[in-house]
PDB file of C-alpha atoms in Angstrom:
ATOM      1  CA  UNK A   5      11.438   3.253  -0.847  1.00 64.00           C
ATOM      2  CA  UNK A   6      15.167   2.855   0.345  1.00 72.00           C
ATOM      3  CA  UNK A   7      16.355   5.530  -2.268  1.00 66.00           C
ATOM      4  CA  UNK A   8      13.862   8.116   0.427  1.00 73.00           C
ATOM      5  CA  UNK A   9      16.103   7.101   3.295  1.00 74.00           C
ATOM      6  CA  UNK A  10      19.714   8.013   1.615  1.00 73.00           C
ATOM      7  CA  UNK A  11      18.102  11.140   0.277  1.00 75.00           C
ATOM      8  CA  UNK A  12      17.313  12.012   4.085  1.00 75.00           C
ATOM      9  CA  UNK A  13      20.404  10.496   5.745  1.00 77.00           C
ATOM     10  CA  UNK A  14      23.698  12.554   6.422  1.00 80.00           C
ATOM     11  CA  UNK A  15      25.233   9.276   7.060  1.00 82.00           C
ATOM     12  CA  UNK A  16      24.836   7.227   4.056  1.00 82.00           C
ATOM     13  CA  UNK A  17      27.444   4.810   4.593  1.00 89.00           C
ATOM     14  CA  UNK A  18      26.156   4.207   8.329  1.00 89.00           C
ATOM     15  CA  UNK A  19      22.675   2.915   6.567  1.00 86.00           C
ATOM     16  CA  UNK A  20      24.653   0.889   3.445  1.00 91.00           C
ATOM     17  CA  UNK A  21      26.740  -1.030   6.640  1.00 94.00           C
ATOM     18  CA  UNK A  22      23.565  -1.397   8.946  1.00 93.00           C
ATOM     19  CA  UNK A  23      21.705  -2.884   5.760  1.00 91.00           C
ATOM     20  CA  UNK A  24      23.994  -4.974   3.749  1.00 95.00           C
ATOM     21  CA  UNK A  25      26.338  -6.123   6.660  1.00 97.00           C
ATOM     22  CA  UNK A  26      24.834  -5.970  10.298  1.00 97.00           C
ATOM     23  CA  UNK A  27      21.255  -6.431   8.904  1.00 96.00           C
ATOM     24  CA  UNK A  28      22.158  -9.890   7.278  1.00 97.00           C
ATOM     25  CA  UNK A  29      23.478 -11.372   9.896  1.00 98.00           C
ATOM     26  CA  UNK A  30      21.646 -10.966  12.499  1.00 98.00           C
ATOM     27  CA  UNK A  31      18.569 -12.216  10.458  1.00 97.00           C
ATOM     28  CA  UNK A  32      20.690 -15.008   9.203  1.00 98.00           C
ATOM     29  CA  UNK A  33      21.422 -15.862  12.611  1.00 97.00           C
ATOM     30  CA  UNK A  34      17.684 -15.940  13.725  1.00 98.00           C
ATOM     31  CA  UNK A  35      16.176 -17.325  10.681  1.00 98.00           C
ATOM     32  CA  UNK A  36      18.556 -20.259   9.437  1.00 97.00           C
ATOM     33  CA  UNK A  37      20.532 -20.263  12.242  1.00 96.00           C
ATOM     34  CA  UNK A  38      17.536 -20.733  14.833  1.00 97.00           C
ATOM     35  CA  UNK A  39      14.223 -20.756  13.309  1.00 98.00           C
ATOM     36  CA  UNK A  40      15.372 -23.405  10.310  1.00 98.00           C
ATOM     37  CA  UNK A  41      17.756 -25.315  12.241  1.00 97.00           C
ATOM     38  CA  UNK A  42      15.266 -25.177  15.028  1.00 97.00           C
ATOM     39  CA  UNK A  43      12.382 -26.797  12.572  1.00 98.00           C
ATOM     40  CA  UNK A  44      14.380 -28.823  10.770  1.00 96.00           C
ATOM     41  CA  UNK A  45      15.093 -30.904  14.135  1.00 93.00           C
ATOM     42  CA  UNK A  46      11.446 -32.163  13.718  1.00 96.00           C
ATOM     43  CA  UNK A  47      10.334 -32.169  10.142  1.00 96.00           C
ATOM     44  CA  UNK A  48      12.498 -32.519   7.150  1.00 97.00           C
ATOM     45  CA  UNK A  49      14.950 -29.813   5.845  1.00 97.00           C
ATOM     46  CA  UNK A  50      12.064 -28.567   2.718  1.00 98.00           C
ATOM     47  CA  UNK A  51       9.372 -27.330   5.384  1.00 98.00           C
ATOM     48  CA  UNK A  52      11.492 -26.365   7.869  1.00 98.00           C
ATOM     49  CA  UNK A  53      13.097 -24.335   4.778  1.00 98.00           C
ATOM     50  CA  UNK A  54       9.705 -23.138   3.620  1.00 98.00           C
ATOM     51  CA  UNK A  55       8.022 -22.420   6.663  1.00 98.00           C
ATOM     52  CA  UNK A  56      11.414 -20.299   7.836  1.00 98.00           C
ATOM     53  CA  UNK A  57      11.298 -18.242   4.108  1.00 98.00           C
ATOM     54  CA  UNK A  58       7.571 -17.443   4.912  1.00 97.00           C
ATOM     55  CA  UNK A  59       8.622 -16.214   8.440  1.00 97.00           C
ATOM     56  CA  UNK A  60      11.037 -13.943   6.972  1.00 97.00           C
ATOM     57  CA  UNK A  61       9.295 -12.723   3.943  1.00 97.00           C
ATOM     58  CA  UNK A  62       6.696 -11.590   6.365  1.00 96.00           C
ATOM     59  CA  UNK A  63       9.138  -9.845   8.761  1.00 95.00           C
ATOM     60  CA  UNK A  64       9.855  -7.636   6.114  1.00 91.00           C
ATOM     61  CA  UNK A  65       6.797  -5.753   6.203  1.00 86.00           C
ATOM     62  CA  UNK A  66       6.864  -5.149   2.534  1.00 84.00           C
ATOM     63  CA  UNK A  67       3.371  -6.696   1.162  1.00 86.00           C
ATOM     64  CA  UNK A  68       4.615  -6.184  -2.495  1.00 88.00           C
ATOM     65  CA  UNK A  69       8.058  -8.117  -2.201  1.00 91.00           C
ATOM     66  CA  UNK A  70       6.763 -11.103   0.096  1.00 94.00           C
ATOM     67  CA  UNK A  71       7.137 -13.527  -2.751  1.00 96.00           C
ATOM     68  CA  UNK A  72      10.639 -12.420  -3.785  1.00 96.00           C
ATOM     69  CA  UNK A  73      11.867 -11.906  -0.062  1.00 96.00           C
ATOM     70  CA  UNK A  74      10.329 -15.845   0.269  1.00 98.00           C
ATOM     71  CA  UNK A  75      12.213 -16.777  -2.388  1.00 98.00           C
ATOM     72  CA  UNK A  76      15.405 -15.893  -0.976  1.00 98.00           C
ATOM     73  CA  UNK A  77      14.373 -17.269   2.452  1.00 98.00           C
ATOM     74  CA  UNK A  78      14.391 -20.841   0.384  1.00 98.00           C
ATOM     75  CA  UNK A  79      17.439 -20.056  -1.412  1.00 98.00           C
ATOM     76  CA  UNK A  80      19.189 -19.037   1.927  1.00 98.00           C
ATOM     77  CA  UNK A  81      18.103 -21.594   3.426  1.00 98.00           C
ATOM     78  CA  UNK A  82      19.016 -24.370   1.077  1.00 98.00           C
ATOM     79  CA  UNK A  83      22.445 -22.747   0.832  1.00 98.00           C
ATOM     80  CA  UNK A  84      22.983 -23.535   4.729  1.00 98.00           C
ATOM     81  CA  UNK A  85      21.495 -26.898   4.056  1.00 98.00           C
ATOM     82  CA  UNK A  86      23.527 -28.052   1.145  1.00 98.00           C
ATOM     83  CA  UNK A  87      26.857 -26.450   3.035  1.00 98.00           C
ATOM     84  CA  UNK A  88      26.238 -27.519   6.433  1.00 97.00           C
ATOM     85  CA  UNK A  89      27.738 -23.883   7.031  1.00 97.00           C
ATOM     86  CA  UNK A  90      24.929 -21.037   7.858  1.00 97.00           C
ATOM     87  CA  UNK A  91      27.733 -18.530   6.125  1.00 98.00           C
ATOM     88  CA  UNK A  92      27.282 -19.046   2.646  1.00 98.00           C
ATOM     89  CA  UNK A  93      23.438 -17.998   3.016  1.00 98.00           C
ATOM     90  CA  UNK A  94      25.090 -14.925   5.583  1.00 98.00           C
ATOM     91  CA  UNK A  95      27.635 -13.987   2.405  1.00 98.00           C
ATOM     92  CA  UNK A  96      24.871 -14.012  -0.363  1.00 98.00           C
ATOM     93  CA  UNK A  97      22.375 -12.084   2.101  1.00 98.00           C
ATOM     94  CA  UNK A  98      25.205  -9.147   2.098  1.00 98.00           C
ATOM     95  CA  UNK A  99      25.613  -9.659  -1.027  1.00 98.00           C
ATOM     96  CA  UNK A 100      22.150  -9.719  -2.099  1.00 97.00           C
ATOM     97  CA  UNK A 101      21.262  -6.425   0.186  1.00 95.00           C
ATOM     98  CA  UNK A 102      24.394  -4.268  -0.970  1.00 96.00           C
ATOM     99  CA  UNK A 103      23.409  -4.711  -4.835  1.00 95.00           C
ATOM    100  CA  UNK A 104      20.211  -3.236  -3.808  1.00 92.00           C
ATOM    101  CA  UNK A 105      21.498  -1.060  -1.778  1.00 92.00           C
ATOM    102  CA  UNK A 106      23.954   0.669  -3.913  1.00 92.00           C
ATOM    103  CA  UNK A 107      21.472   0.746  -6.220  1.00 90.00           C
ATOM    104  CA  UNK A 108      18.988   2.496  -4.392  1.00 87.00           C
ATOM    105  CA  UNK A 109      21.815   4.872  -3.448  1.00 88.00           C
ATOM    106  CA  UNK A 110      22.321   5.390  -7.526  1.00 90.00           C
ATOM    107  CA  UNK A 111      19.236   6.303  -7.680  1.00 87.00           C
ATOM    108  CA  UNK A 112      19.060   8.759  -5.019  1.00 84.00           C
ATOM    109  CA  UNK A 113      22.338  10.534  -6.438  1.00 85.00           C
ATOM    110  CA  UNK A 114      20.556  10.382  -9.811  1.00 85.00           C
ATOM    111  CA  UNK A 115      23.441   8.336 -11.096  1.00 86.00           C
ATOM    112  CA  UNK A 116      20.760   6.311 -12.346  1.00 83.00           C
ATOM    113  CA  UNK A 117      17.041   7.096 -13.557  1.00 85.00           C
ATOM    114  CA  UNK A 118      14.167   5.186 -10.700  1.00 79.00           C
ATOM    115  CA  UNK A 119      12.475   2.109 -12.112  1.00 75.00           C
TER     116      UNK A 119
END
Protein backbone atom coordinates (compact mmCIF):
# COMPACT_ATOMS: atom_id res chain seq x y z
CA UNK A 1 0.00 0.00 0.00
CA UNK A 2 1.61 3.32 -1.37
CA UNK A 3 -0.47 5.45 1.19
CA UNK A 4 2.18 3.19 4.02
CA UNK A 5 5.17 4.69 2.25
CA UNK A 6 4.10 8.63 2.45
CA UNK A 7 2.97 7.96 5.98
CA UNK A 8 6.72 6.80 6.65
CA UNK A 9 8.56 9.19 4.30
CA UNK A 10 9.92 12.71 5.46
CA UNK A 11 10.33 13.37 1.87
CA UNK A 12 7.06 13.01 0.26
CA UNK A 13 7.62 14.92 -2.73
CA UNK A 14 11.06 12.97 -3.37
CA UNK A 15 8.71 9.61 -3.64
CA UNK A 16 5.64 11.56 -5.77
CA UNK A 17 8.81 12.66 -8.41
CA UNK A 18 10.62 9.16 -8.25
CA UNK A 19 7.05 7.54 -8.95
CA UNK A 20 5.11 9.60 -11.32
CA UNK A 21 8.13 11.16 -13.25
CA UNK A 22 11.53 9.18 -13.10
CA UNK A 23 9.64 5.85 -12.58
CA UNK A 24 7.72 6.22 -15.98
CA UNK A 25 10.27 6.77 -17.97
CA UNK A 26 12.65 4.69 -17.40
CA UNK A 27 10.08 1.76 -17.70
CA UNK A 28 8.77 3.40 -20.77
CA UNK A 29 12.11 3.39 -22.09
CA UNK A 30 12.71 -0.40 -21.40
CA UNK A 31 9.34 -1.68 -22.11
CA UNK A 32 8.06 0.17 -25.38
CA UNK A 33 11.07 1.63 -26.11
CA UNK A 34 13.17 -1.76 -26.11
CA UNK A 35 11.24 -4.72 -25.22
CA UNK A 36 8.11 -3.72 -27.77
CA UNK A 37 10.07 -2.14 -30.35
CA UNK A 38 12.51 -4.94 -29.90
CA UNK A 39 9.51 -7.69 -30.57
CA UNK A 40 7.74 -5.92 -32.83
CA UNK A 41 10.88 -6.21 -35.32
CA UNK A 42 9.84 -9.93 -35.65
CA UNK A 43 6.18 -10.45 -35.06
CA UNK A 44 3.47 -7.98 -35.62
CA UNK A 45 2.85 -4.82 -33.45
CA UNK A 46 -0.44 -6.85 -31.28
CA UNK A 47 1.99 -9.59 -29.71
CA UNK A 48 4.83 -7.72 -29.50
CA UNK A 49 2.25 -5.26 -27.62
CA UNK A 50 0.82 -8.09 -25.56
CA UNK A 51 3.69 -10.02 -24.76
CA UNK A 52 5.55 -6.48 -23.61
CA UNK A 53 2.13 -5.56 -21.24
CA UNK A 54 2.54 -9.11 -19.67
CA UNK A 55 6.30 -8.38 -19.06
CA UNK A 56 5.46 -5.33 -17.29
CA UNK A 57 2.41 -6.27 -15.42
CA UNK A 58 4.60 -8.91 -13.94
CA UNK A 59 7.49 -6.55 -13.05
CA UNK A 60 5.26 -4.97 -10.83
CA UNK A 61 5.19 -7.52 -8.30
CA UNK A 62 1.67 -6.76 -7.39
CA UNK A 63 -0.33 -10.24 -7.94
CA UNK A 64 -3.70 -8.37 -7.39
CA UNK A 65 -3.21 -5.51 -10.09
CA UNK A 66 -1.50 -7.77 -12.90
CA UNK A 67 -4.56 -7.49 -15.06
CA UNK A 68 -4.98 -3.71 -14.71
CA UNK A 69 -1.09 -3.00 -14.85
CA UNK A 70 -1.47 -5.38 -18.33
CA UNK A 71 -3.95 -3.36 -19.42
CA UNK A 72 -2.04 -0.31 -19.44
CA UNK A 73 1.03 -2.13 -20.86
CA UNK A 74 -1.46 -2.57 -24.13
CA UNK A 75 -2.73 0.82 -23.91
CA UNK A 76 0.91 2.21 -23.64
CA UNK A 77 1.92 0.37 -26.01
CA UNK A 78 -0.62 1.02 -28.68
CA UNK A 79 -0.21 4.71 -27.89
CA UNK A 80 3.59 4.45 -29.14
CA UNK A 81 2.31 2.39 -31.99
CA UNK A 82 -0.44 4.55 -33.30
CA UNK A 83 2.06 7.82 -32.71
CA UNK A 84 5.18 6.46 -33.92
CA UNK A 85 6.43 8.60 -30.80
CA UNK A 86 7.23 6.39 -27.47
CA UNK A 87 6.21 9.90 -25.54
CA UNK A 88 2.67 9.89 -25.60
CA UNK A 89 2.66 6.36 -23.73
CA UNK A 90 5.79 8.22 -21.38
CA UNK A 91 3.12 11.37 -20.77
CA UNK A 92 0.03 9.13 -19.89
CA UNK A 93 2.38 6.76 -17.67
CA UNK A 94 3.11 10.12 -15.49
CA UNK A 95 0.03 10.89 -15.78
CA UNK A 96 -1.48 7.71 -14.93
CA UNK A 97 1.07 7.21 -11.75
CA UNK A 98 0.61 10.88 -10.29
CA UNK A 99 -3.38 10.43 -10.12
CA UNK A 100 -2.60 7.51 -8.05
CA UNK A 101 -0.16 8.90 -6.43
CA UNK A 102 -1.72 11.98 -5.13
CA UNK A 103 -4.30 9.96 -4.26
CA UNK A 104 -2.60 7.66 -2.16
CA UNK A 105 -1.01 10.76 -0.61
CA UNK A 106 -4.88 11.99 0.16
CA UNK A 107 -5.32 9.24 1.78
CA UNK A 108 -2.42 9.19 3.95
CA UNK A 109 -3.16 12.95 5.03
CA UNK A 110 -6.73 11.72 5.62
CA UNK A 111 -7.88 14.26 3.09
CA UNK A 112 -9.71 11.43 1.87
CA UNK A 113 -11.28 8.21 3.61
CA UNK A 114 -9.09 4.58 2.16
CA UNK A 115 -11.09 2.50 -0.29
Amino acid sequence: DIAIAFESTRFPFLLLFGGAVVAPLVEEIFFRGFVFAGLRGRWNWQAAAIISAGLFALAHFVPTSILPIFLLGLIFAFLYQISGSIWPAILMHMLTNAVALISAYAVSQGWLPPL
